[in-house]
mmCIF file of C-alpha atoms in Angstrom:
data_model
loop_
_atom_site.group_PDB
_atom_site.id
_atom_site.type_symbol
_atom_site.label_atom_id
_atom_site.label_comp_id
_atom_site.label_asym_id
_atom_site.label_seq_id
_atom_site.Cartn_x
_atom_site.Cartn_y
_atom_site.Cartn_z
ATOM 1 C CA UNK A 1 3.745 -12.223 4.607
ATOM 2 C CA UNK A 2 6.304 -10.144 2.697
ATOM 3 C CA UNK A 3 8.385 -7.688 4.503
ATOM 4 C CA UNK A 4 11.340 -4.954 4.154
ATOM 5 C CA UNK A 5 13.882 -4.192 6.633
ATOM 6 C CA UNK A 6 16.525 -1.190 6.418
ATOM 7 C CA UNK A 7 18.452 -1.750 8.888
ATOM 8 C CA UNK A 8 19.897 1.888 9.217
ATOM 9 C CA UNK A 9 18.206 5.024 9.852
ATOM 10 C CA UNK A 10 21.027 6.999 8.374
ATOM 11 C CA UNK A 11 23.976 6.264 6.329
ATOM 12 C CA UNK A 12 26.705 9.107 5.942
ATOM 13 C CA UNK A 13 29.126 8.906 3.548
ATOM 14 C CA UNK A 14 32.094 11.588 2.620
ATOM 15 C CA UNK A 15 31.822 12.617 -1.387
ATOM 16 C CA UNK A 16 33.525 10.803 -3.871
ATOM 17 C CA UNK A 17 33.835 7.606 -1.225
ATOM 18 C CA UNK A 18 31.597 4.385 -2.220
ATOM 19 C CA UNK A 19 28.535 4.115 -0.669
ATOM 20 C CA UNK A 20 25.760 0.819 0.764
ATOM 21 C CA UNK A 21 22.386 1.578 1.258
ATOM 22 C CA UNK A 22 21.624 -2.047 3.292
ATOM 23 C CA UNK A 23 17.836 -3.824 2.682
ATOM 24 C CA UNK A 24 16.756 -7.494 3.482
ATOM 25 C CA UNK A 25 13.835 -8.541 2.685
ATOM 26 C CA UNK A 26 11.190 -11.923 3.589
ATOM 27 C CA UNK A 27 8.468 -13.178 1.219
ATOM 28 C CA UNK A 28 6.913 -16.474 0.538
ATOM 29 C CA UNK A 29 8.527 -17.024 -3.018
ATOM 30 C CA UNK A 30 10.180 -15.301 -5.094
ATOM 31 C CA UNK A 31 10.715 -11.572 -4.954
ATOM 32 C CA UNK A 32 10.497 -8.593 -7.232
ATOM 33 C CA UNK A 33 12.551 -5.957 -5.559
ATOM 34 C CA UNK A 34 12.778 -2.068 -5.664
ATOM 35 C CA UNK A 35 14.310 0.942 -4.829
ATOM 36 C CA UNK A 36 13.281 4.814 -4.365
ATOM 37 C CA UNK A 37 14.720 7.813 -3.928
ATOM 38 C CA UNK A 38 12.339 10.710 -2.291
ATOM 39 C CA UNK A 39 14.701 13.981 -2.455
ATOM 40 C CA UNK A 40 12.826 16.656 -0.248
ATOM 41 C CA UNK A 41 9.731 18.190 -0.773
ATOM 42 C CA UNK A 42 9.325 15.381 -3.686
ATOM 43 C CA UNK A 43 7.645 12.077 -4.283
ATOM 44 C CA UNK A 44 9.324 8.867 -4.935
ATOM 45 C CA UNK A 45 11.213 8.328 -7.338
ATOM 46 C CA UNK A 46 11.511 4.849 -9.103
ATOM 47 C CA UNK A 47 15.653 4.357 -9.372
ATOM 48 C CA UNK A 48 15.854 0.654 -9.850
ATOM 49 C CA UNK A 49 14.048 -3.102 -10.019
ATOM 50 C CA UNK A 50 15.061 -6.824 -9.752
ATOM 51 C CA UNK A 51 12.693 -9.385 -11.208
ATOM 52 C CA UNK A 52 14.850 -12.061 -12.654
ATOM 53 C CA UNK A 53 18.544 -12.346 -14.533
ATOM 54 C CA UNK A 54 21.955 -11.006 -13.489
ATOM 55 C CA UNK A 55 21.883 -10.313 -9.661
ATOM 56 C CA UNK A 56 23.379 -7.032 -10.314
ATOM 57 C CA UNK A 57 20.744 -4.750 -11.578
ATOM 58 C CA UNK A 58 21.772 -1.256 -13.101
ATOM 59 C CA UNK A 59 19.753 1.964 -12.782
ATOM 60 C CA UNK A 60 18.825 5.853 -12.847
ATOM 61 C CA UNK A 61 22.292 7.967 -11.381
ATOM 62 C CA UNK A 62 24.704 5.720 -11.080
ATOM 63 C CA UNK A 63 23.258 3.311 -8.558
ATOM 64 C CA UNK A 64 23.363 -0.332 -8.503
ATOM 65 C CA UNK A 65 21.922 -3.240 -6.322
ATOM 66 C CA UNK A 66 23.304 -6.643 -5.613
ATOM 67 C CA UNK A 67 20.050 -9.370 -5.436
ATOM 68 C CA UNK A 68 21.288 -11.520 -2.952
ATOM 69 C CA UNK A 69 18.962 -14.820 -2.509
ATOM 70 C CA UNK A 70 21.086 -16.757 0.222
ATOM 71 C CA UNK A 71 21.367 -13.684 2.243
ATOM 72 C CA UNK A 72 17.712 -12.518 1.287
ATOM 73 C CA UNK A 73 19.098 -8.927 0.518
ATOM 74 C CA UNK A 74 18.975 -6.151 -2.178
ATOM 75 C CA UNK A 75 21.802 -3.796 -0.904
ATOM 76 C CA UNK A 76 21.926 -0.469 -2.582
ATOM 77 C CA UNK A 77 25.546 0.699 -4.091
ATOM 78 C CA UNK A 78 27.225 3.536 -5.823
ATOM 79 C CA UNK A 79 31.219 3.430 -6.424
ATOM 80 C CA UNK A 80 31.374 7.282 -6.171
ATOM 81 C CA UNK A 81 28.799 9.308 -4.154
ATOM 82 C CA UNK A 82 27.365 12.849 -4.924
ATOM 83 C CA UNK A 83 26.554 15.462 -2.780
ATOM 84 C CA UNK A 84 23.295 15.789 -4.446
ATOM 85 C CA UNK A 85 22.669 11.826 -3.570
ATOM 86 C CA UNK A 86 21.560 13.138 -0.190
ATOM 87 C CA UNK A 87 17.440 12.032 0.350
ATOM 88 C CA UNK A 88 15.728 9.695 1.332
ATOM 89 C CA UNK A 89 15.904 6.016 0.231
ATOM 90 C CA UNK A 90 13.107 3.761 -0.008
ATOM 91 C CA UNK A 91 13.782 -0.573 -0.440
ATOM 92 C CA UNK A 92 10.523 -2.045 -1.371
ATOM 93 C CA UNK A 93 9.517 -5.763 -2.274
ATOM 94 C CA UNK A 94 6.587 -7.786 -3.871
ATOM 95 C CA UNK A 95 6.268 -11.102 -3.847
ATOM 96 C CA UNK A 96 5.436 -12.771 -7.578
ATOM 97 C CA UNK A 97 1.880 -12.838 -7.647
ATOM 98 C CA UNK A 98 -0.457 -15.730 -7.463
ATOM 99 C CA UNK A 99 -3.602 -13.229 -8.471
ATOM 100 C CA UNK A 100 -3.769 -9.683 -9.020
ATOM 101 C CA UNK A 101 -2.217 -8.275 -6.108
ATOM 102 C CA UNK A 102 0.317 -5.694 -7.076
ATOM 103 C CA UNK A 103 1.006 -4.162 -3.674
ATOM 104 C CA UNK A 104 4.744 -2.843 -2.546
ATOM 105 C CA UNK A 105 6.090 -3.066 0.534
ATOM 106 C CA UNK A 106 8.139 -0.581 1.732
ATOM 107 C CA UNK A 107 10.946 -0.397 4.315
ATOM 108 C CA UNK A 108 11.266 2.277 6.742
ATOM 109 C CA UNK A 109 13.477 4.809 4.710
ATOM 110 C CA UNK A 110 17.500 5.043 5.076
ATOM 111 C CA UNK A 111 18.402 8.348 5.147
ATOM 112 C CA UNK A 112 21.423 9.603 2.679
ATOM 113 C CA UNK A 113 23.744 11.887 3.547
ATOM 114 C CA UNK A 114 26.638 13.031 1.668
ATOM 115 C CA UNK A 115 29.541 15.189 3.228
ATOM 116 C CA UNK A 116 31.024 17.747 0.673
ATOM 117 C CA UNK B 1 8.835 12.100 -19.769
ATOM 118 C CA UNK B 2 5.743 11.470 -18.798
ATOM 119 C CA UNK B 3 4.879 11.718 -15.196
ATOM 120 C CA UNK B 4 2.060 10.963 -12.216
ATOM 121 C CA UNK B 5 0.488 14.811 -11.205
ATOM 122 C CA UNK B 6 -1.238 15.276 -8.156
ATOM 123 C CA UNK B 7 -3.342 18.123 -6.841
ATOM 124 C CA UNK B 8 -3.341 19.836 -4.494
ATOM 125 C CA UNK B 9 0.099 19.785 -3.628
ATOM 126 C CA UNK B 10 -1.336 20.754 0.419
ATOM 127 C CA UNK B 11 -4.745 20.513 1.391
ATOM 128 C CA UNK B 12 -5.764 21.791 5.492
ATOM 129 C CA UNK B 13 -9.148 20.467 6.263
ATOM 130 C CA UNK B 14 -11.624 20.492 9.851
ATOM 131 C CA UNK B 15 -11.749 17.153 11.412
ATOM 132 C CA UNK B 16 -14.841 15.756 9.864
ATOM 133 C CA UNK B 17 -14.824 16.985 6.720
ATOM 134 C CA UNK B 18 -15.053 15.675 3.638
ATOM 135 C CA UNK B 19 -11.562 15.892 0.843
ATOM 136 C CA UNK B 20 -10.928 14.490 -2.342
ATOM 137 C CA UNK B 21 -7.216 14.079 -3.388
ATOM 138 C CA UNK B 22 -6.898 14.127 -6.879
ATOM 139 C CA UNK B 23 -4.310 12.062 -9.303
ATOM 140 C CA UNK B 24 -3.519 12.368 -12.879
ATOM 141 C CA UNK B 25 -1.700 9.036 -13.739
ATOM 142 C CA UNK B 26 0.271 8.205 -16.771
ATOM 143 C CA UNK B 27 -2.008 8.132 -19.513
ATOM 144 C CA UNK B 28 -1.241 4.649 -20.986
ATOM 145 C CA UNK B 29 -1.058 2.543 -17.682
ATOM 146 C CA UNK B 30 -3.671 0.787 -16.465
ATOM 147 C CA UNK B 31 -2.730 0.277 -12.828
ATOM 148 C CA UNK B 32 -3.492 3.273 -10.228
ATOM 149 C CA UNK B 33 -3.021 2.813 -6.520
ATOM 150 C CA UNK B 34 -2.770 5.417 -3.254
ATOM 151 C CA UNK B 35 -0.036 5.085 -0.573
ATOM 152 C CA UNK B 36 0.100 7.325 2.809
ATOM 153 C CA UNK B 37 2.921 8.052 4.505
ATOM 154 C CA UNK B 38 2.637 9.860 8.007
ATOM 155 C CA UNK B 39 5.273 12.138 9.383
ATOM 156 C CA UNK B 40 8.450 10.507 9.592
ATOM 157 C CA UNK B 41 7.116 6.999 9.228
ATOM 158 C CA UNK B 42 7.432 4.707 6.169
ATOM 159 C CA UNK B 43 5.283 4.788 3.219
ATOM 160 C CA UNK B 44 2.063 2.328 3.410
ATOM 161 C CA UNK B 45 -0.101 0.930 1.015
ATOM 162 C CA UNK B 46 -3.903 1.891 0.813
ATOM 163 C CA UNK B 47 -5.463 0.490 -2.404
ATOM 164 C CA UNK B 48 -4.985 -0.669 -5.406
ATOM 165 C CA UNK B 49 -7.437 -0.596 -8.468
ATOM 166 C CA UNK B 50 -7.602 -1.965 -12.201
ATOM 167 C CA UNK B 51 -10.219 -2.514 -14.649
ATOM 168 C CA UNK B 52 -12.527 0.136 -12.740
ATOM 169 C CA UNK B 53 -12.210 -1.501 -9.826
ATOM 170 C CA UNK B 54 -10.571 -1.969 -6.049
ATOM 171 C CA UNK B 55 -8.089 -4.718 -6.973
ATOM 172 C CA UNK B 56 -6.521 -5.068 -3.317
ATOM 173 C CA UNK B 57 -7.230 -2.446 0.242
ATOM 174 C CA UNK B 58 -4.981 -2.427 3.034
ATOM 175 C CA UNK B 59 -6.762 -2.537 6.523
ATOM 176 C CA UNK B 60 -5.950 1.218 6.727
ATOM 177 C CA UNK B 61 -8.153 1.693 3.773
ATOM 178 C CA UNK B 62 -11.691 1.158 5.707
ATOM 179 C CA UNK B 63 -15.465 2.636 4.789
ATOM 180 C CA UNK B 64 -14.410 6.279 5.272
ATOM 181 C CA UNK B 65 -11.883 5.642 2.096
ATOM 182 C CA UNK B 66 -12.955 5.575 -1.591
ATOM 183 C CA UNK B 67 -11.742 5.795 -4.907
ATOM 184 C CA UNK B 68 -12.619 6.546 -8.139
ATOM 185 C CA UNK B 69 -12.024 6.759 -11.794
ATOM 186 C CA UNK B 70 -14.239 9.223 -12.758
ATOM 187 C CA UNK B 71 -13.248 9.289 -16.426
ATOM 188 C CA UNK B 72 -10.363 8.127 -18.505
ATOM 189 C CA UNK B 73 -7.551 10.601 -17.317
ATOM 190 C CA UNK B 74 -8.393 11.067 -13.090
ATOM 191 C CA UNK B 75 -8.426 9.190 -10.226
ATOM 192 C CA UNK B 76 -9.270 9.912 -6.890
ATOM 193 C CA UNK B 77 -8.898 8.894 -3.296
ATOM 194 C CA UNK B 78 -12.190 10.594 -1.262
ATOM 195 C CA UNK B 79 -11.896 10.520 2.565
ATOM 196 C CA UNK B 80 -15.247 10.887 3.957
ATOM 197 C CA UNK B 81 -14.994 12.208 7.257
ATOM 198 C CA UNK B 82 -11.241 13.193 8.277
ATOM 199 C CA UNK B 83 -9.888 12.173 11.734
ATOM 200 C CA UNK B 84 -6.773 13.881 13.003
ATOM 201 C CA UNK B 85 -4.825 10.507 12.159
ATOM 202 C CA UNK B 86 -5.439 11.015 8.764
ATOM 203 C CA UNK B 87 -2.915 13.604 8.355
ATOM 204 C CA UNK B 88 -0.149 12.348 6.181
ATOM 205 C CA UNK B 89 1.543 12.774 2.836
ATOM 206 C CA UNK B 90 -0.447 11.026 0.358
ATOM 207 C CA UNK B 91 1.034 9.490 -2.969
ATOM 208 C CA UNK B 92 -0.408 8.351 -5.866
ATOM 209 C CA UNK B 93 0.939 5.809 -8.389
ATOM 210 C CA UNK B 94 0.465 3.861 -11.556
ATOM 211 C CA UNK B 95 2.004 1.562 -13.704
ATOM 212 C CA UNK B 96 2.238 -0.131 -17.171
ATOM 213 C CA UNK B 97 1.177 -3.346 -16.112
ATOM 214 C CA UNK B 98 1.773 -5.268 -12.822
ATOM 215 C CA UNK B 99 4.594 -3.753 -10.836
ATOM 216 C CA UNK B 100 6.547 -6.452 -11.125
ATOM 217 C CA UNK B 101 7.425 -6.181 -14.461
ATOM 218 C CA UNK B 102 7.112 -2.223 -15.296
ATOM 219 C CA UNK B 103 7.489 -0.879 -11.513
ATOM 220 C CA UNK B 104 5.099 1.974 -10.243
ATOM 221 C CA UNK B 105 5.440 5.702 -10.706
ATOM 222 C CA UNK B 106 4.902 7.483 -7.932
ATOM 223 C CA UNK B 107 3.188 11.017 -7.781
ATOM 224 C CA UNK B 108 4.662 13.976 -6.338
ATOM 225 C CA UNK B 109 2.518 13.603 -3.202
ATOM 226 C CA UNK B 110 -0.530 15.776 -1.391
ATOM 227 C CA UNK B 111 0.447 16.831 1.517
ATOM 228 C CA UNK B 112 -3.350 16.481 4.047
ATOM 229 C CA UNK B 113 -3.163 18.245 7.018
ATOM 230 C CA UNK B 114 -6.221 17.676 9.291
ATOM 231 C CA UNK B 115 -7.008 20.383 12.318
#
């Protein structure tokens, strides 16, 4: 069965330093892998995916995430943090479908917080 | 940009009664599904449905849970008969194709509160 794990409940970071959201994930073959941003009083918010290609994937504000097969992780990164970077982050995984199941798997949440 | 819409945004309901969370999803995907998360625990998945119907149900998702498409632009999660458990934050999604390739777009959430 597939499965998330963020390993911290919080991650606090000063402004302007570099910061590592950590995920590791477990499925039976080969992962797609996701991350979400939920900002208070919001939804969540799609920020970046890995299905295949260059193990560093690019997305929305800045962020980054390494794939990681050997270590079976998907760390979150951002060379510069924001204030407003402060939520709530969300790593999620599917495993590559043998039928039409298109369920995500979340982990628990890390929650972001940037010192001014 | 086109986006997911939910309504309402908080909906307080008797134990027992009936509620309908609605979803608008983005009008040119064909992949809707409804996630929960409860009060300071991590978001779960309830269903997932394509081609007008249930494509996958979590174990969460049991007879008091339904969904429907009742034309081409809603889609709806109906609990039946709310228990105080039920209370949660409830999300709505939907996506190009399979997640893996487009990834989902989440909803802004309904927030269920059940007395």
């Amino acid at each position: 069965a597939q499965s998330v794990a963020q390993p911290e409940d919080q991650v606090n970071v000063a402004e302007g330093n570099p910061l590592t959201v950590k995920c590791t994930y477990s499925v039976s073959g080969n992962p797609y892998l996701f991350w979400y941003v939920q900002y208070p009083n919001r939804g969540l918010q799609f920020l970046l995916k890995y299905i295949t290609g260059d193990n560093l994937v690019k997305g929305s504000y800045g962020f980054e995430a390494e794939f990681n097969k050997s270590q079976t992780s998907f760390h979150l990164k951002k060379p510069s943090a924001l204030v407003s970077d402060s939520a709530l982050y969300f790593c999620a995984v599917r495993d590559i479908p043998m039928n039409r199941d298109d369920k995500i798997i979340f982990g628990k949440g890390t929650r972001l917080h940037i010192l001014p | 940009e086109p986006e997911v819409t939910q309504t309402p945004s908080h909906q307080v309901t008797q134990m027992g009664q009936e509620v309908i969370l609605r979803c608008v999803p983005i009008s040119n995907h064909l992949y809707f599904y409804w996630y929960r998360q409860i009060l300071g625990q991590k978001v779960e998945f309830l269903v997932s449905f394509y081609n007008n119907e249930i494509s996958e149900k979590s174990e969460i998702f049991d007879d008091q849970f339904s969904v429907e498409r009742p034309d081409g632009s809603n889609f709806t999660l109906k609990i039946r008969s709310t228990k105080l458990e039920d209370s949660a934050m409830y999300f709505c999604a939907s996506s190009e194709g399979t997640s893996g390739r487009t990834g989902q777009f989440f909803g802004p959430g309904t927030r269920l509160t059940v007395l």
